Coordinates of C-alpha atoms and ligand atoms in Angstrom, one line a residue:
M1 CA 3.8 20.0 29.0
I2 CA 6.4 22.3 27.4
T3 CA 10.1 22.7 27.7
K4 CA 12.0 25.8 28.7
K5 CA 12.6 26.8 25.1
Q6 CA 8.9 26.3 24.3
V7 CA 8.0 28.6 27.2
Q8 CA 10.4 31.2 25.6
V9 CA 8.7 30.9 22.3
L10 CA 5.3 31.2 24.0
N11 CA 6.3 34.3 25.8
F12 CA 7.7 35.8 22.6
I13 CA 4.4 35.1 20.8
K14 CA 2.4 36.7 23.6
A15 CA 4.6 39.8 23.7
F16 CA 4.4 40.1 19.9
V17 CA 0.6 39.8 19.9
T18 CA 0.3 42.5 22.6
K19 CA 2.6 44.8 20.7
N20 CA 1.3 44.3 17.1
G21 CA -2.2 43.0 17.5
Y22 CA -1.4 39.9 15.4
A23 CA 0.9 36.8 15.8
P24 CA 4.4 36.4 14.5
S25 CA 5.0 34.3 11.4
L26 CA 7.0 31.2 11.4
E27 CA 9.8 33.1 9.7
E28 CA 9.8 35.7 12.5
I29 CA 9.9 33.0 15.2
K30 CA 12.8 31.3 13.3
K31 CA 14.7 34.6 13.1
K32 CA 14.1 35.5 16.7
F33 CA 15.4 32.2 18.1
K34 CA 18.1 31.7 15.4
L35 CA 16.5 28.4 14.6
A36 CA 17.9 26.2 11.8
S37 CA 14.7 26.2 9.8
V38 CA 11.0 27.1 9.8
S39 CA 10.2 23.5 10.4
T40 CA 11.7 23.8 13.9
A41 CA 9.5 26.9 14.4
H42 CA 6.6 24.9 13.2
Y43 CA 7.5 22.1 15.6
Y44 CA 7.4 24.6 18.6
I45 CA 4.1 25.9 17.5
S46 CA 2.6 22.5 17.2
K47 CA 3.9 21.5 20.6
L48 CA 2.4 24.6 22.1
Q49 CA -0.9 23.8 20.3
D50 CA -0.9 20.2 21.4
A51 CA -0.2 21.2 25.0
G52 CA -3.2 23.7 24.8
F53 CA -1.2 26.9 25.0
L54 CA -2.2 28.0 21.5
N55 CA -5.3 27.6 19.6
K56 CA -5.2 25.6 16.4
E57 CA -5.9 27.8 13.4
H58 CA -4.9 25.7 10.5
N59 CA -3.9 27.3 7.2
Q60 CA -3.5 30.8 8.4
P61 CA -0.2 32.4 7.4
R62 CA 0.1 33.6 11.0
A63 CA -1.4 30.5 12.4
V64 CA -0.9 31.2 16.0
S65 CA -3.1 34.1 16.5
T66 CA -5.1 33.2 19.6
V67 CA -3.3 32.6 22.8
K68 CA -5.2 31.0 25.7
T69 CA -4.2 31.2 29.2
K70 CA -4.2 27.9 31.1
Q71 CA -3.2 27.0 34.6
T72 CA 0.4 25.7 34.4
V73 CA 2.7 23.9 36.8
E74 CA 6.5 23.7 36.9
I75 CA 7.8 20.2 37.4
P76 CA 11.4 19.7 38.6
I77 CA 13.6 17.5 36.5
L78 CA 15.2 15.4 39.2
G79 CA 17.8 13.6 37.2
A80 CA 18.4 11.0 34.5
I81 CA 17.0 7.6 34.3
A82 CA 18.1 4.6 32.2
A83 CA 15.7 3.1 29.8
G84 CA 18.5 0.5 29.3
M85 CA 20.7 -1.0 32.0
P86 CA 19.9 0.4 35.4
I87 CA 22.0 3.4 36.5
E88 CA 22.3 5.4 39.7
A89 CA 20.0 8.4 39.5
I90 CA 21.9 11.5 38.6
E91 CA 20.7 14.8 40.0
I92 CA 20.1 17.7 37.6
P93 CA 19.5 20.7 39.8
D94 CA 17.4 23.7 38.8
E95 CA 15.9 22.3 35.6
T96 CA 12.1 22.3 35.2
V97 CA 9.4 21.6 32.6
T98 CA 6.2 23.6 32.4
I99 CA 3.0 21.7 31.7
T100 CA -0.7 22.6 31.9
R101 CA -2.6 21.2 34.9
D102 CA -5.1 19.4 32.6
E103 CA -2.3 17.1 31.4
I104 CA -1.5 15.5 34.7
G105 CA -4.7 15.7 36.6
K106 CA -5.5 17.6 39.8
S107 CA -4.1 15.2 42.4
G108 CA -0.7 13.7 43.1
K109 CA 2.9 14.9 43.3
H110 CA 5.0 14.8 40.1
Y111 CA 8.6 14.9 39.1
A112 CA 10.4 14.6 35.8
L113 CA 13.4 12.6 34.6
R114 CA 15.5 12.7 31.4
V115 CA 15.7 9.3 29.7
Q116 CA 18.9 7.6 28.6
G117 CA 19.0 4.6 26.4
S118 CA 16.7 2.9 24.0
S119 CA 15.0 0.1 25.9
M120 CA 11.5 1.7 25.8
I121 CA 11.4 2.7 22.1
E122 CA 8.3 0.5 21.4
E123 CA 6.4 2.5 24.0
G124 CA 7.4 5.7 22.2
I125 CA 10.1 6.7 24.8
F126 CA 13.4 7.6 23.3
D127 CA 16.9 8.5 24.4
G128 CA 16.8 12.2 25.4
D129 CA 13.1 12.4 26.1
I130 CA 11.8 13.7 29.4
V131 CA 9.2 11.6 31.3
V132 CA 6.9 13.1 33.9
I133 CA 6.3 10.7 36.8
R134 CA 3.4 10.6 39.3
K135 CA 4.9 9.6 42.7
Q136 CA 3.4 6.4 44.0
D137 CA 4.8 3.2 45.5
V138 CA 2.5 0.7 43.8
A139 CA 1.7 0.1 40.2
E140 CA -0.7 -2.0 38.2
N141 CA 0.5 -4.8 35.9
G142 CA 1.8 -3.4 32.7
Q143 CA 2.3 0.2 33.8
T144 CA 5.6 1.9 32.9
V145 CA 7.3 2.6 36.2
V146 CA 10.5 4.1 37.7
A147 CA 11.8 1.0 39.5
V148 CA 14.7 0.9 41.9
I149 CA 16.5 -2.5 42.2
D150 CA 19.6 -3.8 43.9
D151 CA 19.6 -1.0 46.5
N152 CA 20.0 2.1 44.4
E153 CA 19.8 1.4 40.7
A154 CA 16.9 3.0 38.9
T155 CA 15.4 2.0 35.6
L156 CA 12.4 2.7 33.5
K157 CA 10.5 -0.4 32.5
K158 CA 7.1 -2.0 32.3
L159 CA 6.3 -3.9 35.5
Y160 CA 4.6 -7.3 35.7
R161 CA 4.0 -9.5 38.7
E162 CA 4.3 -13.2 37.9
N163 CA 5.0 -16.4 39.8
G164 CA 5.8 -14.6 43.0
R165 CA 8.4 -12.3 41.5
F166 CA 8.6 -9.2 39.4
R167 CA 9.4 -8.9 35.7
L168 CA 10.8 -5.6 34.4
Q169 CA 10.0 -5.7 30.8
P170 CA 11.8 -3.5 28.2
A171 CA 9.9 -2.2 25.2
N172 CA 12.6 -3.1 22.7
P173 CA 12.6 -6.6 21.2
T174 CA 16.4 -6.8 21.2
L175 CA 16.6 -6.6 25.0
F176 CA 15.9 -9.1 27.8
S177 CA 13.6 -8.7 30.8
I178 CA 15.1 -8.3 34.3
Y179 CA 13.6 -10.5 37.0
R180 CA 13.8 -9.6 40.7
D181 CA 12.2 -10.8 43.9
E182 CA 12.0 -7.2 45.2
V183 CA 11.4 -4.0 43.3
E184 CA 10.8 -0.6 44.8
V185 CA 8.4 1.5 42.7
R186 CA 9.0 5.2 42.7
G187 CA 6.2 6.3 40.4
V188 CA 4.5 5.7 37.1
V189 CA 5.0 7.6 33.8
V190 CA 2.1 10.0 33.0
K191 CA 3.6 12.1 30.2
I192 CA 6.5 11.9 27.7
I193 CA 8.1 15.1 26.4
R194 CA 10.0 14.4 23.2
S195 CA 13.5 15.8 22.9
F196 CA 13.9 17.4 19.5
E197 CA 17.1 19.3 18.9
S198 CA 19.5 17.1 20.6
Q199 CA 19.4 14.2 18.2
L200 CA 21.8 14.4 15.3
D201 CA 22.9 11.6 13.1
R202 CA 26.4 12.2 11.8
G203 CA 26.7 8.9 10.0
Q204 CA 28.3 9.3 6.6
S205 CA 28.7 13.1 7.0
R206 CA 32.2 14.1 5.8
D207 CA 32.1 17.4 7.5
E208 CA 29.7 19.6 9.5
K209 CA 28.1 21.1 6.4
Y210 CA 25.2 18.6 6.3
V211 CA 23.8 17.0 9.4
R212 CA 20.9 14.7 9.7
K213 CA 18.5 15.6 12.5
I214 CA 16.6 12.6 13.8
D215 CA 13.1 13.6 14.6
Y216 CA 10.7 10.9 15.8
S217 CA 7.8 13.3 15.7
W218 CA 7.7 12.7 11.9
D219 CA 7.2 8.9 12.4
Y220 CA 3.4 9.0 12.9
R221 CA 3.6 5.4 14.2
G222 CA 0.2 3.8 14.5
E223 CA -1.7 6.7 12.9
K224 CA -4.5 6.2 10.4
T225 CA -3.1 6.6 6.9
K226 CA -6.1 5.7 4.8
A227 CA -8.5 8.5 5.5
H228 CA -10.4 10.3 2.7
T229 CA -9.3 9.0 -0.7
H230 CA -5.8 7.9 0.5
G231 CA -6.8 4.3 0.8
I232 CA -8.5 3.7 -2.5
H233 CA -5.7 2.0 -4.2
T234 CA -2.3 0.5 -3.3
Y235 CA 0.8 2.2 -4.8
P236 CA 4.5 1.6 -3.9
A237 CA 6.2 4.0 -1.5
M238 CA 3.2 6.2 -0.9
F239 CA 3.5 9.3 1.2
I240 CA 2.1 9.0 4.7
P241 CA -0.6 11.7 4.5
Q242 CA 0.6 13.2 7.8
V243 CA 4.0 13.8 6.4
G244 CA 2.6 15.5 3.3
R245 CA 0.2 17.6 5.4
R246 CA 2.9 18.7 7.8
L247 CA 5.2 19.8 5.0
L248 CA 2.4 21.7 3.4
E249 CA 1.4 23.4 6.6
T250 CA 5.0 24.3 7.3
Y251 CA 6.2 25.4 3.9
S252 CA 3.1 26.8 2.2
K253 CA -0.1 28.6 3.0
E254 CA -3.8 28.5 1.9
G255 CA -4.2 29.7 -1.7
D256 CA -0.7 28.8 -2.7
T257 CA 0.1 26.7 -5.7
I258 CA 2.2 23.6 -4.9
C259 CA 3.7 21.0 -7.1
D260 CA 4.6 17.3 -6.6
I261 CA 7.0 16.4 -9.4
F262 CA 6.8 12.7 -8.7
C263 CA 3.1 12.6 -7.6
G264 CA 2.6 8.8 -7.9
S265 CA -0.9 8.0 -6.7
G266 CA -1.4 11.6 -5.6
S267 CA -1.2 11.6 -1.8
S268 CA 0.3 15.1 -1.5
L269 CA -2.3 16.3 -4.0
V270 CA -5.1 15.0 -1.8
E271 CA -3.7 16.8 1.2
S272 CA -3.2 20.0 -0.8
R273 CA -6.9 19.9 -1.8
L274 CA -8.0 19.4 1.8
L275 CA -5.8 22.2 3.0
G276 CA -6.9 24.7 0.3
R277 CA -3.8 24.7 -1.9
N278 CA -3.9 24.5 -5.7
A279 CA -1.7 21.7 -6.9
Y280 CA 0.1 20.3 -9.9
G281 CA 1.1 16.7 -10.0
I282 CA 3.5 15.3 -12.5
D283 CA 4.3 11.6 -13.2
L284 CA 5.5 9.4 -16.0
N285 CA 3.5 6.3 -15.0
P286 CA 0.1 6.3 -16.7
L287 CA -1.5 4.3 -13.9
A288 CA -0.2 6.9 -11.3
I289 CA -1.9 9.7 -13.4
F290 CA -5.1 7.7 -13.5
L291 CA -5.1 7.2 -9.7
A292 CA -4.0 10.7 -8.8
K293 CA -6.9 12.1 -10.9
A294 CA -9.5 9.8 -9.3
K295 CA -8.2 10.5 -5.8
T296 CA -8.4 14.3 -6.2
T297 CA -11.6 14.7 -8.1
P298 CA -14.5 15.2 -5.6
I299 CA -17.7 13.3 -6.6
N300 CA -21.1 13.7 -5.0
P301 CA -21.4 10.5 -2.9
Q302 CA -25.1 10.2 -3.6
K303 CA -24.7 10.1 -7.4
L304 CA -21.7 7.8 -6.9
T305 CA -23.7 5.3 -4.8
K306 CA -26.6 5.3 -7.2
E307 CA -24.3 4.5 -10.1
Y308 CA -22.6 1.8 -8.1
F309 CA -25.8 -0.1 -7.4
A310 CA -26.9 0.3 -11.0
L311 CA -23.6 -1.3 -12.1
L312 CA -24.0 -4.2 -9.8
E313 CA -27.4 -4.9 -11.3
R314 CA -26.0 -4.6 -14.8
F315 CA -23.2 -7.0 -13.9
E316 CA -25.7 -9.7 -12.9
N317 CA -27.4 -9.5 -16.3
I318 CA -24.3 -9.7 -18.5
K319 CA -24.0 -13.0 -20.3
D320 CA -20.7 -14.8 -20.8
S321 CA -21.1 -14.4 -24.5
E322 CA -21.3 -10.6 -24.3
I323 CA -17.9 -10.0 -22.7
Q324 CA -14.7 -9.0 -24.5
R325 CA -11.5 -10.6 -23.2
P326 CA -8.6 -8.1 -23.0
D327 CA -5.9 -8.6 -25.6
F328 CA -2.5 -8.6 -24.0
K329 CA 0.4 -11.0 -23.8
N330 CA 0.4 -13.7 -21.1
L331 CA -3.2 -13.0 -20.0
D332 CA -3.8 -16.7 -19.3
F333 CA -0.6 -16.9 -17.3
W334 CA -1.6 -14.2 -14.9
F335 CA -5.4 -14.9 -14.7
K336 CA -7.6 -18.0 -14.4
D337 CA -10.3 -18.3 -17.0
A338 CA -13.2 -17.8 -14.5
V339 CA -11.5 -14.7 -13.1
I340 CA -11.1 -13.2 -16.6
V341 CA -14.8 -13.7 -17.3
K342 CA -15.8 -11.9 -14.1
L343 CA -13.3 -9.1 -14.5
A344 CA -14.5 -8.5 -18.1
K345 CA -18.1 -8.4 -17.0
L346 CA -17.3 -5.9 -14.3
K347 CA -15.4 -3.8 -16.8
K348 CA -18.3 -3.8 -19.2
A349 CA -20.7 -2.7 -16.5
I350 CA -18.4 0.1 -15.5
I351 CA -17.8 1.4 -19.0
E352 CA -21.5 1.8 -19.5
I353 CA -21.5 4.6 -16.8
K354 CA -21.9 7.9 -18.7
D355 CA -20.3 10.2 -16.1
E356 CA -16.6 9.9 -16.8
T357 CA -15.4 10.9 -13.3
I358 CA -17.7 8.2 -11.7
Q359 CA -16.6 5.7 -14.3
N360 CA -13.0 6.3 -13.6
F361 CA -13.5 6.2 -9.8
L362 CA -15.2 2.8 -10.0
M363 CA -12.5 1.6 -12.4
I364 CA -10.0 2.1 -9.5
A365 CA -11.9 -0.6 -7.5
L366 CA -11.6 -2.8 -10.6
S367 CA -7.9 -2.1 -10.9
E368 CA -7.4 -3.2 -7.2
T369 CA -9.6 -6.2 -7.9
V370 CA -7.3 -7.1 -10.8
R371 CA -4.3 -7.2 -8.4
Y372 CA -6.1 -9.3 -5.8
S373 CA -7.7 -11.8 -8.2
S374 CA -4.6 -12.3 -10.4
N375 CA -2.2 -15.2 -10.1
T376 CA 0.3 -12.9 -8.5
K377 CA 1.5 -12.8 -4.9
T378 CA -0.2 -9.7 -3.6
G379 CA 2.4 -8.9 -1.0
E380 CA 5.0 -8.2 -3.7
F381 CA 5.5 -5.1 -5.8
K382 CA 7.0 -7.1 -8.6
L383 CA 5.1 -9.6 -10.6
V384 CA 5.7 -12.9 -9.0
R385 CA 3.3 -15.8 -9.8
I386 CA 1.8 -18.0 -7.2
K387 CA 3.2 -21.6 -7.6
G388 CA 2.1 -25.2 -7.4
E389 CA -0.6 -26.3 -5.1
K390 CA -1.3 -22.8 -4.0
L391 CA -2.0 -21.8 -7.6
E392 CA -4.3 -24.8 -8.1
K393 CA -6.3 -23.8 -5.0
H394 CA -6.4 -20.1 -5.9
N395 CA -10.1 -19.4 -6.4
P396 CA -10.7 -15.7 -5.8
N397 CA -14.2 -14.4 -5.5
V398 CA -13.9 -11.5 -7.9
L399 CA -17.2 -9.8 -7.2
T400 CA -16.7 -9.9 -3.4
I401 CA -13.2 -8.3 -3.8
F402 CA -14.7 -5.7 -6.1
R403 CA -17.6 -4.9 -3.8
K404 CA -15.3 -4.6 -0.7
N405 CA -13.0 -2.2 -2.6
A406 CA -15.7 -0.1 -4.2
E407 CA -17.7 0.3 -0.9
K408 CA -14.6 1.3 1.0
N409 CA -13.7 3.7 -1.7
I410 CA -17.1 5.3 -1.8
A411 CA -16.8 5.8 2.0
G412 CA -13.4 7.5 1.5
M413 CA -14.9 9.7 -1.3
T414 CA -17.8 10.7 0.9
D415 CA -15.3 12.2 3.4
F416 CA -13.2 13.8 0.7
Y417 CA -16.2 15.4 -0.9
K418 CA -17.2 16.9 2.4
D419 CA -13.7 18.1 3.4
A420 CA -12.0 19.1 0.1
K421 CA -11.8 22.9 -0.4
K422 CA -14.2 23.7 -3.2
D423 CA -12.3 26.7 -4.6
S424 CA -8.9 25.0 -5.0
W425 CA -7.9 23.0 -8.1
T426 CA -5.6 20.1 -8.9
K427 CA -4.0 19.5 -12.3
I428 CA -2.2 16.3 -13.2
I429 CA 0.3 16.3 -15.9
Y430 CA 1.7 13.2 -17.7
S431 CA 5.3 14.3 -18.2
D432 CA 9.0 13.6 -17.5
S433 CA 10.0 15.8 -14.6
S434 CA 13.5 16.0 -15.8
K435 CA 12.1 18.0 -18.8
D436 CA 10.0 21.1 -19.1
S437 CA 6.4 20.0 -18.2
G438 CA 4.9 23.3 -19.4
I439 CA 4.5 24.8 -15.9
K440 CA 5.5 28.4 -16.0
A441 CA 8.8 29.7 -14.6
N442 CA 8.7 31.2 -11.1
S443 CA 5.0 30.3 -10.6
I444 CA 5.1 27.6 -7.8
D445 CA 5.0 28.5 -4.1
C446 CA 6.2 25.1 -2.8
I447 CA 7.4 21.7 -4.2
I448 CA 6.8 18.6 -2.1
T449 CA 7.7 15.2 -3.5
S450 CA 9.2 11.8 -2.9
P451 CA 11.4 10.7 -5.8
P452 CA 11.7 7.1 -6.9
Y453 CA 14.5 5.1 -5.3
G454 CA 16.2 4.6 -8.6
D455 CA 16.9 1.0 -9.1
S456 CA 13.9 -1.3 -9.7
R457 CA 16.1 -4.4 -9.3
T458 CA 16.5 -3.9 -5.6
T459 CA 13.8 -1.4 -4.7
V460 CA 10.5 -0.6 -6.4
A461 CA 9.4 -1.3 -10.0
Y462 CA 6.5 1.1 -10.4
G463 CA 5.8 0.0 -13.9
Q464 CA 5.9 -3.7 -13.1
F465 CA 3.6 -3.0 -10.1
S466 CA 1.1 -1.2 -12.4
R467 CA 1.3 -3.5 -15.4
L468 CA -1.7 -5.8 -15.0
S469 CA -4.0 -3.1 -13.7
S470 CA -3.0 -0.7 -16.5
Q471 CA -3.7 -3.5 -19.1
W472 CA -7.1 -4.1 -17.8
I473 CA -8.3 -0.6 -17.3
D474 CA -7.1 0.7 -20.6
V475 CA -4.6 3.4 -19.6
F476 CA -2.5 2.6 -22.6
D477 CA -3.8 2.6 -26.2
D478 CA -1.9 -0.6 -26.7
P479 CA -1.9 -2.6 -23.4
N480 CA 1.4 -4.3 -24.4
D481 CA 3.2 -0.9 -24.0
A482 CA 2.6 -1.3 -20.2
S483 CA 5.7 -3.4 -19.9
G484 CA 8.0 -0.5 -21.0
V485 CA 7.2 2.0 -18.2
D486 CA 10.1 1.2 -15.9
N487 CA 12.7 1.9 -18.7
D488 CA 11.4 5.5 -19.0
L489 CA 11.5 6.3 -15.3
L490 CA 14.4 8.0 -13.6
G491 CA 17.4 5.7 -13.8
G492 CA 15.6 3.3 -16.1
R493 CA 18.4 3.2 -18.6
A494 CA 22.0 2.9 -17.5
A495 CA 24.5 5.6 -18.4
K496 CA 26.8 4.6 -21.3
N497 CA 29.9 5.2 -19.1
L498 CA 30.9 6.6 -15.8
A499 CA 32.1 10.0 -17.1
H500 CA 29.9 12.8 -15.6
M501 CA 29.8 16.5 -14.8
L502 CA 27.7 16.3 -11.6
S503 CA 29.2 18.3 -8.7
S504 CA 28.7 16.0 -5.8
N505 CA 31.6 14.5 -3.9
Y506 CA 29.2 12.1 -2.1
L507 CA 28.0 10.8 -5.4
S508 CA 31.6 10.4 -6.9
E509 CA 32.7 8.5 -3.8
S510 CA 29.6 6.2 -4.0
L511 CA 30.1 5.5 -7.7
D512 CA 33.8 4.7 -7.2
K513 CA 33.0 2.2 -4.5
I514 CA 30.2 0.5 -6.4
A515 CA 32.2 0.5 -9.7
K516 CA 34.9 -1.5 -8.0
V517 CA 32.4 -4.4 -7.5
D518 CA 30.0 -3.9 -10.4
E519 CA 30.5 -1.3 -13.1
A520 CA 27.0 -1.8 -14.6
R521 CA 25.3 -1.0 -11.3
A522 CA 27.4 2.1 -10.9
R523 CA 26.2 3.2 -14.4
D524 CA 22.6 2.7 -13.2
V525 CA 23.2 4.8 -10.2
L526 CA 24.8 7.5 -12.3
S527 CA 21.9 7.6 -14.7
F528 CA 19.5 8.0 -11.9
N529 CA 21.4 11.0 -10.5
I530 CA 21.8 12.6 -13.9
G531 CA 18.0 12.5 -14.2
L532 CA 17.5 13.7 -10.6
N533 CA 19.8 16.6 -11.2
D534 CA 17.8 17.6 -14.3
C535 CA 14.6 17.4 -12.1
L536 CA 16.2 19.7 -9.5
K537 CA 17.0 22.2 -12.3
Q538 CA 13.4 22.1 -13.6
S539 CA 12.1 22.5 -10.0
Y540 CA 14.4 25.6 -9.6
R541 CA 12.9 27.0 -12.8
M542 CA 9.3 26.6 -11.6
L543 CA 9.7 27.7 -8.0
K544 CA 9.5 31.3 -6.9
S545 CA 12.5 32.8 -5.1
G546 CA 12.7 32.3 -1.4
K547 CA 10.3 29.3 -1.6
Y548 CA 10.7 25.8 -0.4
F549 CA 11.3 22.4 -2.1
C550 CA 11.0 19.3 0.2
L551 CA 12.1 15.9 -0.9
V552 CA 11.5 12.7 1.0
V553 CA 14.2 10.3 0.0
G554 CA 15.6 7.0 1.0
N555 CA 19.4 6.3 1.2
R556 CA 19.4 3.0 -0.6
L557 CA 22.1 0.3 -0.5
V558 CA 23.7 -0.8 -3.8
K559 CA 26.3 -3.6 -3.7
Q560 CA 26.6 -3.0 0.1
V561 CA 27.4 0.7 -0.5
R562 CA 24.9 3.0 1.3
I563 CA 24.3 5.9 -1.1
P564 CA 23.6 9.1 0.8
T565 CA 21.0 10.4 -1.6
D566 CA 20.0 13.1 0.9
F567 CA 23.5 14.6 0.9
I568 CA 23.9 14.1 -2.8
I569 CA 20.7 16.1 -3.4
A570 CA 21.9 18.8 -1.0
E571 CA 25.2 19.1 -2.9
L572 CA 23.6 19.1 -6.4
A573 CA 20.9 21.5 -5.4
E574 CA 23.3 24.0 -3.8
K575 CA 25.2 24.1 -7.2
I576 CA 21.9 25.0 -8.9
G577 CA 21.0 27.8 -6.6
F578 CA 19.2 26.3 -3.6
T579 CA 20.3 26.4 0.0
C580 CA 19.8 23.2 2.0
E581 CA 18.1 24.3 5.2
D582 CA 17.4 21.0 6.9
I583 CA 17.8 17.2 6.7
I584 CA 15.3 15.5 8.9
V585 CA 15.4 11.7 9.5
R586 CA 12.2 9.8 10.1
N587 CA 11.5 6.1 10.7
I588 CA 9.2 4.5 8.2
P589 CA 6.7 2.5 10.3
G590 CA 4.3 1.5 7.6
K591 CA 5.5 2.5 4.2
R592 CA 4.7 0.0 1.6
M593 CA 8.3 -0.9 0.6
P594 CA 10.3 -4.0 0.6
I595 CA 11.9 -4.0 4.1
K596 CA 14.6 -6.5 3.1
N597 CA 16.3 -7.2 -0.2
S598 CA 19.1 -9.3 -1.3
P599 CA 21.8 -6.8 -2.3
T600 CA 24.2 -9.5 -3.5
N601 CA 21.4 -11.6 -5.1
I602 CA 22.6 -14.4 -2.8
V603 CA 19.6 -16.3 -1.3
G604 CA 19.4 -15.6 2.4
A605 CA 21.8 -12.6 2.2
L606 CA 19.2 -10.1 3.4
E607 CA 20.0 -6.5 4.1
E608 CA 17.7 -3.8 5.5
T609 CA 16.7 -1.3 2.8
M610 CA 14.4 1.4 3.8
N611 CA 13.4 1.6 7.4
K612 CA 14.4 5.3 7.6
E613 CA 14.1 8.1 5.2
S614 CA 15.3 11.7 5.0
I615 CA 13.4 14.9 4.4
V616 CA 15.6 17.3 2.6
V617 CA 14.4 20.9 2.8
L618 CA 15.8 23.2 0.1
R619 CA 15.1 26.9 -0.3
K620 CA 15.5 28.7 -3.7
N621 CA 18.0 31.6 -3.1
Ligands
SAM1 C1 8.0 7.3 -4.6 S1 6.9 7.4 -5.9 C2 5.8 8.6 -5.4 C3 4.7 8.1 -4.6 C4 3.8 9.3 -4.2 N1 4.4 10.2 -3.2 C5 2.5 8.7 -3.6 O1 2.2 9.0 -2.4 O2 1.9 7.9 -4.2 C6 7.9 8.0 -7.2 C7 7.1 8.3 -8.5 O3 8.0 8.9 -9.4 C8 7.6 8.6 -10.7 N2 8.7 8.9 -11.7 C9 9.8 8.2 -11.9 N3 10.6 8.8 -12.8 C10 9.9 9.9 -13.2 C11 10.1 11.0 -14.1 N4 11.3 11.1 -14.8 N5 9.2 12.0 -14.3 C12 8.0 11.9 -13.6 N6 7.7 10.9 -12.7 C13 8.6 10.0 -12.5 C14 7.2 7.1 -10.6 O4 6.3 6.7 -11.6 C15 6.5 7.1 -9.2 O5 5.2 7.2 -9.3

């Protein structure tokens, strides 16, 4: 099922292939249709691939080389339909959508409607989408139907029959159901076509220069995010692999060298390896470095499994007198004695593994076991101790937790080992990305990253999250140094005063507003942005000309002031020598982030933090 514009793109590709013998590149498609960015060209290609008009040939620079011919049908768009309050159907003459026969089946008559309103968002139907309807006057319970009520008012809802009447159920928790004794069904939804270009979010934009483009196709709601080695360890604010993959496929090609300047646990590096890109990852949190290395180093699963069973056997034979308790502050506050003994036995059994990569990989399962068996609340990123009766009853089975993690991780590594491209490499560097990390100037083909949110008091404290694990698995020479990590990260130390040389009006406005309420917090925000600006400069240095730098960022709230980090980055980057090509907004369905925080530190004063994020696409001039 494709739109008119997609048909035009398809026709262009076919004509190009006939003339040149090969397919046009994304750049050529962008130029031909005067698209805002190559990501839009990529979007069209993926839609044509999903609809079966183009073959999927991943990782080819001209990835659309084979065109299939399929039987297509044109479906008339008859009008608009409300996915909110019922409206009278509005006729839109002469508009059609083209879809392949396979998508709707051989039988039945079909028509299409453009959706208005947001009452079906939980069914994945959004304002501006086109729905294809199979004509029929009956429907099964729970089907999404075009229903006409009260003579001539049409609406799109899920239909249920109950207690002798009909319930028209919206798929949006903020809206109420409509009940009627009579409902006329005009058809059921068989396909949804996502509107892409029409959705712009002008909130906070001072002029037309930067505009956020809302694009639900980046949400990946309900998709599996723990495949390969992605699920081996929790880490705050991880990339959804699909987002990393799509950025890599759009802005780089096989054989390229990419860099993630805030690589965290290494999600983008895993995807790079799977897609045949060489990759550098940089981070300043030692636990992140450890995780990223383990996630991106392929290990033969047979050898791994053998070592795993041997370690379980060793564990059983270690006597309590043989273990060494770790030596860090507050050990007994965070762990019960029985837990310490079991963890120490597991650690001893792991350290005896001679192969360092296998030892490190199994240490990851121990690190996760530390989190789950400690006296901390596991749903939190900060260290919060379980209290009272709950703490008394807390009796975690350390070995069971470890085994569950290790076995899940071995399964992930088995897939990664099979799918990782053998001739590409990954290098992880422990460094501060606002300084020279040693990566050569003009050597990187693409930078993909998600920066920290800046203020650990209301968002994410990476160091605090990592502390107990880091102390157990020896990523620091002195485990007590683990408490200092957050101070060294971007924005970790407040600026001395509010004087600055950064060229961003959006930043200056935000700082003024925050400083009126809380000067210290404004200095935190400034410090973060000074560091971020230095990271942008370093990225400019490393990147080749004409290449892309994608940042996935959250616009956080400080003292009730929403800071437009995406626009600030665009302004700062353009001063350095980038062009901002795109700002795409996506929902965060499953990111491991605090959904609510207390911006005023008043109990109960909850404010949504990060349920949306922006993807800022920069290009080095
Ligand atoms: C949003 S997280 C990245 C998560 C990552 N995308 C993943 O999937 O795991 C941001 C990371 O930036 C790191 N970081 C903060 N300041 C840094 C700096 N100055 N230099 C390098 N890394 C830094 C933090 O340690 C954290 O791991």
